[in-house]
XYZ file of C-alpha atoms in Angstrom:
517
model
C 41.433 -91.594 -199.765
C 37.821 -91.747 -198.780
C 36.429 -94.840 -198.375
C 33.357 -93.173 -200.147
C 35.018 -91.996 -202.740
C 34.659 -93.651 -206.040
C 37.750 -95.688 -206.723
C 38.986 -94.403 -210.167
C 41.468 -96.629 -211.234
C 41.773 -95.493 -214.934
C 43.491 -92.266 -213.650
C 46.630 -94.558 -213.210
C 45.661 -96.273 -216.887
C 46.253 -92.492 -217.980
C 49.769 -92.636 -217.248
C 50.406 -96.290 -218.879
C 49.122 -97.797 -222.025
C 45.501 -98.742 -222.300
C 46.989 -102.192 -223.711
C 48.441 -104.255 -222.328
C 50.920 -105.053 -225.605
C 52.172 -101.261 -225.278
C 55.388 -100.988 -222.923
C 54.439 -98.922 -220.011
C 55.406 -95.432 -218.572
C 58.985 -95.301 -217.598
C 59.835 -95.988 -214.468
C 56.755 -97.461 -213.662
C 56.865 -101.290 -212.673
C 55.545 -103.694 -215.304
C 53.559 -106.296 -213.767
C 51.276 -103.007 -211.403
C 50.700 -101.220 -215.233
C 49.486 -104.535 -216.322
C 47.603 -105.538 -213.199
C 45.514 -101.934 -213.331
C 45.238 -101.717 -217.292
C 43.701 -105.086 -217.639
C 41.238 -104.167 -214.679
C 39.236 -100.990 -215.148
C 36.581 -100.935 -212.869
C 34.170 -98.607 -211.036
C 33.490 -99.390 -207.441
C 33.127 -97.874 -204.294
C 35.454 -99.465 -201.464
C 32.820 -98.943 -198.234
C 32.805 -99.610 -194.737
C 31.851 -102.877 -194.951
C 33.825 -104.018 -198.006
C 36.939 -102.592 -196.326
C 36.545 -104.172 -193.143
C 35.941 -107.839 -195.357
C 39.148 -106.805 -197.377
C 41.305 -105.817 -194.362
C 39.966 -109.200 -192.739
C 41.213 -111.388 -195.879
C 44.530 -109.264 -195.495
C 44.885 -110.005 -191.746
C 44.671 -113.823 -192.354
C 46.724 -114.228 -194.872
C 49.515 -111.368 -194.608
C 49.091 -110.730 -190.748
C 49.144 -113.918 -189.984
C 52.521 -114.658 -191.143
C 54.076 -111.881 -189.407
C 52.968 -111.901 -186.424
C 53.965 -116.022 -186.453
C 57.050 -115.346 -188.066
C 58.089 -112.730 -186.241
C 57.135 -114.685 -182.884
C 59.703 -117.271 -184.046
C 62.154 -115.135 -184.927
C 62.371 -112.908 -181.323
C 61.856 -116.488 -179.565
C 64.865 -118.208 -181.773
C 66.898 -114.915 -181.238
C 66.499 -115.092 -177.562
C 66.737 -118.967 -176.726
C 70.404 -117.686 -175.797
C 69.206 -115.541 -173.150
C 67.168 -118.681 -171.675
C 70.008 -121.055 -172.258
C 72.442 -118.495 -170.359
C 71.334 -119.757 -167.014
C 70.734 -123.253 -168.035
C 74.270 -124.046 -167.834
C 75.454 -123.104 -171.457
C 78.114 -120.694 -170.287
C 79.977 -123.327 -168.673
C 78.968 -126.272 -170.669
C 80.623 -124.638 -173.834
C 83.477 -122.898 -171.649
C 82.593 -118.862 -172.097
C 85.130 -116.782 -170.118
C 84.928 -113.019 -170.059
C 83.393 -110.965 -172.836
C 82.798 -114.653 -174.873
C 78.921 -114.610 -174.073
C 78.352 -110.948 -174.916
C 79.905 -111.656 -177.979
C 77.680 -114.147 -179.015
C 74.609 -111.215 -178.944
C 76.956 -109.200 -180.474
C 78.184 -111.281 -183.866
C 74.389 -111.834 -184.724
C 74.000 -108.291 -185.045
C 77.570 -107.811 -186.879
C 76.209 -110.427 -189.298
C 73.052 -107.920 -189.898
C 75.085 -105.207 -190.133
C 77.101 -106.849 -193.104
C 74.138 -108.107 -195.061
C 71.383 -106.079 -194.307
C 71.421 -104.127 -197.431
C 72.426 -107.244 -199.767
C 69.553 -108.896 -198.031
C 66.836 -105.517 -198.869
C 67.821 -105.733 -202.746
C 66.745 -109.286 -203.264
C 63.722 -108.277 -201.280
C 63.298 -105.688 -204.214
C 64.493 -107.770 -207.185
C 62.771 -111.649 -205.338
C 59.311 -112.752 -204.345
C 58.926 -111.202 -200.724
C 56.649 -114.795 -199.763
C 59.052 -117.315 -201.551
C 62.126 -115.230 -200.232
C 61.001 -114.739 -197.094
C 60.284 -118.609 -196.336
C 63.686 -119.633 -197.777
C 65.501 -117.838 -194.625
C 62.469 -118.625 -192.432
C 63.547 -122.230 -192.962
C 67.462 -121.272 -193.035
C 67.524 -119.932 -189.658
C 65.472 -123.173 -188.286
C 68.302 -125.195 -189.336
C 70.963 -123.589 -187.984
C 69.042 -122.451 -184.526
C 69.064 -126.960 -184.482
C 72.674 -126.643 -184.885
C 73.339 -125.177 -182.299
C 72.632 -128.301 -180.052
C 75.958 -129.541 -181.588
C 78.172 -126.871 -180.545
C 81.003 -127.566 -177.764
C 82.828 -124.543 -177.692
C 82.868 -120.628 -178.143
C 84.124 -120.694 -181.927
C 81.221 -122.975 -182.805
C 78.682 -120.727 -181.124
C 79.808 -117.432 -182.910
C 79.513 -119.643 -186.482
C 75.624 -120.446 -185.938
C 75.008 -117.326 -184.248
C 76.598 -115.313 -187.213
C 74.602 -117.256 -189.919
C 71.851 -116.733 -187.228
C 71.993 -112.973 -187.762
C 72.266 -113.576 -192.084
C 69.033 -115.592 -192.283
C 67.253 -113.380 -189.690
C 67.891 -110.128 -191.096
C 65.004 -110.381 -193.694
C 62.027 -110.345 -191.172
C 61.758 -106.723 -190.141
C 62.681 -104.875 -193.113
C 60.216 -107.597 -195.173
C 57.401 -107.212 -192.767
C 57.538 -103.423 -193.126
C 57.594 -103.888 -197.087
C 54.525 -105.779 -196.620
C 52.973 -103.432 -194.344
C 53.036 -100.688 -196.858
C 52.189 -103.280 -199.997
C 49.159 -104.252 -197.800
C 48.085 -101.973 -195.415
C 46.844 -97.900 -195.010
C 49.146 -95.499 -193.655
C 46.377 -95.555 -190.784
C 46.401 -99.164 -190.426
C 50.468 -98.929 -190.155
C 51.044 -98.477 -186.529
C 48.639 -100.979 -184.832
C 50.236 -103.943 -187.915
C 53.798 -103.321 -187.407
C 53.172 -103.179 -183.255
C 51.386 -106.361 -183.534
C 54.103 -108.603 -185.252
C 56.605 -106.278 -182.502
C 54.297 -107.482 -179.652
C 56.115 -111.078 -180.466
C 58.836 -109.276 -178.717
C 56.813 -109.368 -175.579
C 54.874 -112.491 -176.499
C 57.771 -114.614 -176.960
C 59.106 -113.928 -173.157
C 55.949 -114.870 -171.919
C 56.193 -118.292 -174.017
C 59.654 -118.638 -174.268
C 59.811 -118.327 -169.719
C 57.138 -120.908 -170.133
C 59.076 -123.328 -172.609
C 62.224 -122.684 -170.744
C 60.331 -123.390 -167.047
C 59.242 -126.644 -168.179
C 62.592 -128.088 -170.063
C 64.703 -126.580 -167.277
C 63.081 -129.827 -165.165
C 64.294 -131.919 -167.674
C 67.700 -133.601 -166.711
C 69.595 -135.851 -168.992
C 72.653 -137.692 -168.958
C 71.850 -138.149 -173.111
C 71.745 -134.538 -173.984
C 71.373 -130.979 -171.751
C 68.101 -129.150 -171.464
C 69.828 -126.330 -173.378
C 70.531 -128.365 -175.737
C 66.657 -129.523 -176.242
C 65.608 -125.914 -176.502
C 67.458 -125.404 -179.280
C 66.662 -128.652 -181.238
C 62.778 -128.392 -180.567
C 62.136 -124.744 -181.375
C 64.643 -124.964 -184.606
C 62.605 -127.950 -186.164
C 59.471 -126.355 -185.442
C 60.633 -122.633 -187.039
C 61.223 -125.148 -190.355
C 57.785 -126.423 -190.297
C 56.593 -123.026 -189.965
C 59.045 -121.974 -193.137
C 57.155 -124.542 -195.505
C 53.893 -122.976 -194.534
C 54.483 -119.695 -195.209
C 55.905 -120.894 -198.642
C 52.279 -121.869 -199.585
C 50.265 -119.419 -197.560
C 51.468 -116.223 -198.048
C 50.936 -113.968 -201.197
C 54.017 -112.178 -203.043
C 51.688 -109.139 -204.133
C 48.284 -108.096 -204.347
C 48.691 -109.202 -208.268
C 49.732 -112.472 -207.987
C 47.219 -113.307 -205.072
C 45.541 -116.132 -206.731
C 44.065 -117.025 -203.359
C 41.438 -113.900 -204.542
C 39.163 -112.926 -207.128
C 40.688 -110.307 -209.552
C 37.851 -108.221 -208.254
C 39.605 -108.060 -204.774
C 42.621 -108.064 -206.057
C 42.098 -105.107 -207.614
C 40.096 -103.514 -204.782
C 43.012 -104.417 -202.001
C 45.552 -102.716 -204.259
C 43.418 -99.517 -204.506
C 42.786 -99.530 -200.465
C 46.178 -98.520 -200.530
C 46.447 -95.405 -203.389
C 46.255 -92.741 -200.554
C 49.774 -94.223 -199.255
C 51.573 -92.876 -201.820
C 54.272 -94.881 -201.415
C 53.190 -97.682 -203.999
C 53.200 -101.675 -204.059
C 56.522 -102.757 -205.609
C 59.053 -101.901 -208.070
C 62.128 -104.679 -208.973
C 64.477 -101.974 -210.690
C 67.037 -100.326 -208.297
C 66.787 -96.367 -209.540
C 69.813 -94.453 -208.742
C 68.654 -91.745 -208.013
C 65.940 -92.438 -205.615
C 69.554 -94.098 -203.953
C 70.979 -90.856 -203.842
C 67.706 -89.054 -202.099
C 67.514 -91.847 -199.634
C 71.246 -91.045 -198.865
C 70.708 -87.541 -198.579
C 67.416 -87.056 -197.218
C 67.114 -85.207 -193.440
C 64.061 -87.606 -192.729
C 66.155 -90.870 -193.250
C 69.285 -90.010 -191.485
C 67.004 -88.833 -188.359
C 64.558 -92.652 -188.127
C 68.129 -93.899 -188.621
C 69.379 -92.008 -185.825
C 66.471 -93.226 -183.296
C 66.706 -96.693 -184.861
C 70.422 -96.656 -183.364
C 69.637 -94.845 -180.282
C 66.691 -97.275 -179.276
C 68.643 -100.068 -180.411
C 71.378 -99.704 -178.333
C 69.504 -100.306 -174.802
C 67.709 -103.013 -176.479
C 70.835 -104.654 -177.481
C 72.370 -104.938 -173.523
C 68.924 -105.532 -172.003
C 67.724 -108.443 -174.209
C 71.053 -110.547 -173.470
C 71.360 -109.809 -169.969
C 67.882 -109.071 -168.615
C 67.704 -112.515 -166.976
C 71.639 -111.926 -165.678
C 70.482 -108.982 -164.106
C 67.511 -110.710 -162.389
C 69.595 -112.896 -160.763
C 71.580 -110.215 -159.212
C 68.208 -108.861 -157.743
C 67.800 -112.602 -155.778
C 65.376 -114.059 -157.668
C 66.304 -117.801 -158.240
C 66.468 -119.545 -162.217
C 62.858 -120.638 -162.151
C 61.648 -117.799 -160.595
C 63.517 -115.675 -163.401
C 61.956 -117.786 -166.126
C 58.577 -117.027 -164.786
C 59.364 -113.228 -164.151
C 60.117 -112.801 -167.694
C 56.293 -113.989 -168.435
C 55.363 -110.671 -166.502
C 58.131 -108.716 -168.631
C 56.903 -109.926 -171.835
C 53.538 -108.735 -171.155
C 55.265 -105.307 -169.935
C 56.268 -105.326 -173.169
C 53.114 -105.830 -175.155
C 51.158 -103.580 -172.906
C 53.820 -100.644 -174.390
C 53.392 -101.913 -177.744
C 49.784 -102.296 -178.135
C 49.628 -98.756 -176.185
C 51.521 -96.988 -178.588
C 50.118 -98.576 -181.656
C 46.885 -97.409 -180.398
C 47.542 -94.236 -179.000
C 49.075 -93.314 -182.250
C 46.622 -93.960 -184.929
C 43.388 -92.636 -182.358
C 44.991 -89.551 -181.989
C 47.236 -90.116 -185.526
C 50.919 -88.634 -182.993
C 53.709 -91.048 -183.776
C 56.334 -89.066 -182.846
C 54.643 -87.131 -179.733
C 54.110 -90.834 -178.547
C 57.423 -91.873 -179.061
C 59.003 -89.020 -176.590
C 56.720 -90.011 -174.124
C 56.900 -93.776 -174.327
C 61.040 -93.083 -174.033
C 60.246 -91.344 -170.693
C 59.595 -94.768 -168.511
C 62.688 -95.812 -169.435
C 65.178 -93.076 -168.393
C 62.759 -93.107 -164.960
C 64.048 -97.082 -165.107
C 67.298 -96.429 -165.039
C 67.525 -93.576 -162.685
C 66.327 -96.139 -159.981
C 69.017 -98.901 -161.106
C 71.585 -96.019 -160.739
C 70.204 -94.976 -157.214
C 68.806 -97.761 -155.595
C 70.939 -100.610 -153.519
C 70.060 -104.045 -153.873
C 68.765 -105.498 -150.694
C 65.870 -108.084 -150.411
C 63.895 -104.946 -149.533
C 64.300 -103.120 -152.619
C 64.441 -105.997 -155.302
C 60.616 -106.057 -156.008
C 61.314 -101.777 -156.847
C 63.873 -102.751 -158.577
C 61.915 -105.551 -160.794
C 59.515 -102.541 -161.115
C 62.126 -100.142 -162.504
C 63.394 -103.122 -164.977
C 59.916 -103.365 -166.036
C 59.483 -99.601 -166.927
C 62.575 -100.028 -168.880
C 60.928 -102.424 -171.660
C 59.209 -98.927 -173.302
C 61.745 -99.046 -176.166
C 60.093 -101.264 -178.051
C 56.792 -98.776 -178.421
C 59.221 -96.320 -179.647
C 60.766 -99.170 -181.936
C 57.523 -99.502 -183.930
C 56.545 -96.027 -184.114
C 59.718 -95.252 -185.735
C 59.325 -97.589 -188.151
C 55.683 -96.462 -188.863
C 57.402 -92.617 -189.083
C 60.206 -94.463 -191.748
C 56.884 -96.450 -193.586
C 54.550 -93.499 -193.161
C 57.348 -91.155 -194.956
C 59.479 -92.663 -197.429
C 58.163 -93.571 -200.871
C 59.914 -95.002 -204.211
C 60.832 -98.308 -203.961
C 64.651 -98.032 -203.946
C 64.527 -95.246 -201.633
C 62.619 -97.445 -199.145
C 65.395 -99.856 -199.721
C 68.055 -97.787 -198.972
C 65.936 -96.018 -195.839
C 65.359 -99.795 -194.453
C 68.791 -100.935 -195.002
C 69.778 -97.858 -193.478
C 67.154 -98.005 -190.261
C 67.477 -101.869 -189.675
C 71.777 -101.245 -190.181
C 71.495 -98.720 -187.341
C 69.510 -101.104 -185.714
C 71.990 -103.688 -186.013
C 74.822 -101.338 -184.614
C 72.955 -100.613 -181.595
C 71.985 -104.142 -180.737
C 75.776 -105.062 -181.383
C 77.273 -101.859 -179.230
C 74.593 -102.496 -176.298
C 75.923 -106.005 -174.672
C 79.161 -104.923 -174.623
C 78.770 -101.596 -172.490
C 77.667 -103.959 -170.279
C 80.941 -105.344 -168.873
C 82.004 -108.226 -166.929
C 84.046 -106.274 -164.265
C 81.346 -104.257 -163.518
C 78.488 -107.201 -162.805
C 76.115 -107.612 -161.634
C 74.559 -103.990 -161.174
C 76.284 -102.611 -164.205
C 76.211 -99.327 -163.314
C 78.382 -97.950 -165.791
C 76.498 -99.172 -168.546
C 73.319 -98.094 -167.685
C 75.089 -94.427 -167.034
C 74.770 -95.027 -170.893
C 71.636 -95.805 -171.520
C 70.451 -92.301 -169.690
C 72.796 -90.425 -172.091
C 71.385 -92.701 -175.314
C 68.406 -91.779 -174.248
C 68.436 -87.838 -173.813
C 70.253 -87.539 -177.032
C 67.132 -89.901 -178.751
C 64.550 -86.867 -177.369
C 66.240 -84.772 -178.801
C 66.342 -86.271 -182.157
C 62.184 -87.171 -181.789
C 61.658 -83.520 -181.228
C 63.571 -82.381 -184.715
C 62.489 -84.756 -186.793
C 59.115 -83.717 -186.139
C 59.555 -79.973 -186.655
C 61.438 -80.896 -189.853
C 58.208 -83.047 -190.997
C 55.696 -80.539 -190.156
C 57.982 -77.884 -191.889
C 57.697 -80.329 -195.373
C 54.349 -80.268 -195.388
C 54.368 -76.265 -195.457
C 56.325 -76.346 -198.153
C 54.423 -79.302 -200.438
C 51.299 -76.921 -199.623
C 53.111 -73.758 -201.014
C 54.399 -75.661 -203.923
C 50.906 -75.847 -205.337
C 50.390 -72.079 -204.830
C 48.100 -73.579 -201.676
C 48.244 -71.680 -198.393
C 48.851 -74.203 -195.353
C 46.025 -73.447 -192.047
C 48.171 -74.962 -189.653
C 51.842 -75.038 -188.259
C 52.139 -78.698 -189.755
C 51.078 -77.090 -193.304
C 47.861 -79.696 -193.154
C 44.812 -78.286 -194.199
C 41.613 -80.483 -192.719
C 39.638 -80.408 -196.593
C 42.636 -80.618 -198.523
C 41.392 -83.055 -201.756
C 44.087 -85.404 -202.903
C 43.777 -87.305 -206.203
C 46.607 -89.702 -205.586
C 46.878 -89.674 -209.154
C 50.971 -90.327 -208.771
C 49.861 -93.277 -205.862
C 51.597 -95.896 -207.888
C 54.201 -94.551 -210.063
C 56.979 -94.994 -207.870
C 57.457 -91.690 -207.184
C 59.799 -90.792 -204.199
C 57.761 -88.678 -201.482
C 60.158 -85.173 -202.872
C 58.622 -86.272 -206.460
C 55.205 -87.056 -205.727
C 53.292 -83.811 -205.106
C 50.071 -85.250 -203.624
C 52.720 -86.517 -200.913
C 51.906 -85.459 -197.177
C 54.293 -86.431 -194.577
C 52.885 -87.889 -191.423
C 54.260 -87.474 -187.542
């Protein structure tokens, strides 16, 4: 939608009651029919009043998940730290034991993931949300207490449970809140924590790695310090963050009412608490799921082996523990250079998929080195290089998930497409440590053999899921007797009513749909 266009937010009155004591359309979700009937206005949403709205959005909604998320990668990852603190042989790990302990988080989010997307549907995202924020706190403390490898996998495992919320919450909120436009650069900056948190977390881990205790390891500290502070951070976002444009009391109605309609042109709607079966059934079925499902796995799986054992396999380069800790300060903002690239890159020159083949190319250039190149104190700088070109997946991460955000509406469909993208996930994260195995430290060369197929056969998949996009919108155009301009069926002055914006109609339903790439 225009942001000069007049807002007309009767049309979706039309559909409903025009009182509030009449039961609204079916299908439609309760509270939006009541929030829009009891608020007809006429306004025009301009520049300036959408940059103010987006602004209120960003502090309260943005906020959190770029915090939240921050803690989560950082929590996630104190195991990496703690590997070369002296955990490994403090708790007795032998073999395959550490790997494992990457791996059962991800086992855990493979099991709950799509238990954990319904209550998202049928709960209030904020309250919900700050519940496991202050979960996972707890038991990231616990893990202080552990002695052995059985009591590691237990708080790792309910590690994984509690966690599993964040992403597929963050992208709920990301279409609740934001414009399809807006998508990209919000879901790369709460995945810039991924980068962020390396450059913090080397820092954190630098300076407790000096401490030295007879009364408790500096492992052990890690854990403690950042688990207390993720449950301080849980109460706050308990207060702070909104569960819906309608019950954001921290507004006027007037805004209210004006931040819901910023987002009509989605198409993909604001919320809906009843699970529709059939909306199940075309998330199951649907080409464009399976496929961001497909790349979820495929770019999960190098993620997976990389994140547990990056600072392993800088100590096989030479690089000492503290200089390792500060390395991965220059890897997390390798990282966030990637993401903030591709967020960008995408929405200026609105490619998500284009972007996503080429930000996969650094990383099979990565790995051809690692396979080629001996380690010698000559080469380990190249090498560091090549590890750092390696950290693209996480541009592709977030423009799949703006692809999956972008592309999927209906509110059970998105649950099912999320539970399905973040399960794939899940399975790649939990496959990737273990192709990395212990015989074959510390260059690994079989498992980044791998990673080179993983990521041919990803290219591949990029490359058909964008034909098959472009070929939907040919055919939405030729369902309305219209004749599509381009190879991508687009047509530059199409006029959209987004009469259907907020009916919680699936993207096959809705005919104003128009799939983006």
């Amino acid at each position: 939608m225009s942001l000069k266009e007049d807002v007309q937010i009767e049309d979706l009155a039309e559909v409903r009651s025009a009182s509030t004591l009449d039961p609204p359309a079916k299908g439609v979700d309760a509270e939006v029919a009541e929030f829009f009937a009891q608020n007809h206005v006429h306004t025009k949403i301009d520049d300036a009043t959408n940059r103010r709205l987006r602004w209120m959005v960003h502090k309260r909604v943005l906020l959190v998940m770029v915090v939240t998320y921050f803690a989560q990668t950082l929590d996630k990852g104190t195991l990496n730290f703690a590997s070369i603190m002296g955990i490994i042989k403090d708790t007795h790990l032998v073999g395959q034991q550490y790997a494992w302990l990457t791996t059962c988080v991800y086992i855990a989010i493979l099991v709950w993931e799509f238990p954990s997307n319904l209550l998202l549907q049928r709960l209030p995202v904020a309250k919900f949300l700050a519940f496991n924020i202050m979960a996972w706190g707890v038991v990231l403390a616990c893990t202080a207490a552990c002695h052995n490898f059985t009591g590691l996998v237990i708080v790792r495992t309910l590690l994984g449970i509690f966690e599993c919320v964040c992403q597929p919450a963050f992208v709920f909120l990301s279409t609740m809140w934001y414009t399809r436009k807006e998508q990209a650069l919000v879901i790369g900056s709460f995945y810039a924590m991924n980068g962020f948190q390396q450059c913090v977390g080397g820092l954190i881990a630098y300076g407790i790695a000096h401490v030295h205790s007879g009364a408790i390891k500096n492992w052990q500290l890690l854990f403690t310090l950042l688990g207390c502070i993720t449950v301080v951070w849980g109460l706050f976002v308990m207060f702070w963050l909104p569960d819906s444009p309608m019950r954001a009391k921290c507004w006027s109605k007037e805004d209210r009412v004006l931040i819901a309609e910023r987002v009509r042109a989605n198409e993909t709607g604001i919320q809906n608490k009843q699970f529709k079966w059939h909306q199940a059934i075309e998330g199951f079925t649907d080409p464009t799921v399976w496929a961001v499902t497909f790349i979820s796995f495929t770019n999960g799986l190098p993620t997976g082996g990389l994140g547990a054992f990056s600072n392993i396999i800088l100590s096989a380069f030479g690089f000492t523990q503290l200089q390792t800790y500060l390395l991965a300060i220059a890897q997390g903002a390798i990282i966030m250079a990637f993401l903030f690239s591709g967020a960008w890159l995408s929405t200026r020159y609105n490619q998500k998929l284009l972007f996503a083949f080429l930000y996969t190319l650094p990383n099979i250039a990565g790995t051809i080195v690692f396979l080629t190149v001996p380690t010698t104190p000559h080469t380990k700088v190249g090498l560091l290089l090549a590890f750092y070109c390696t950290q693209g997946f996480g541009a592709v991460a977030i423009l799949n998930l703006a692809v999956m955000s972008g592309n999927v509406a209906g509110r059970t469909k998105q649950v099912v497409a999320s539970s399905m993208v973040f399960i794939a996930w899940a399975v790649g994260n939990a496959v990737g440590p273990q192709v990395f195995r212990s015989n074959d430290a510390p260059r690994y060369t079989k498992a980044f053999v791998v990673h080179i197929v993983i990521y041919a056969i990803q290219c591949t998949a990029i490359v058909l899921l964008r034909v098959h996009l472009m070929r939907q919108n040919v055919l939405k155009r030729r369902a309305k007797g219209l004749a599509a301009t381009r190879t991508s069926g687009q047509h530059p002055n199409e006029r959209i009513e987004h009469r259907h914006a907020f009916d919680d109609l699936t993207d096959k339903e809705n005919p104003d749909f128009r799939y983006v790439y």
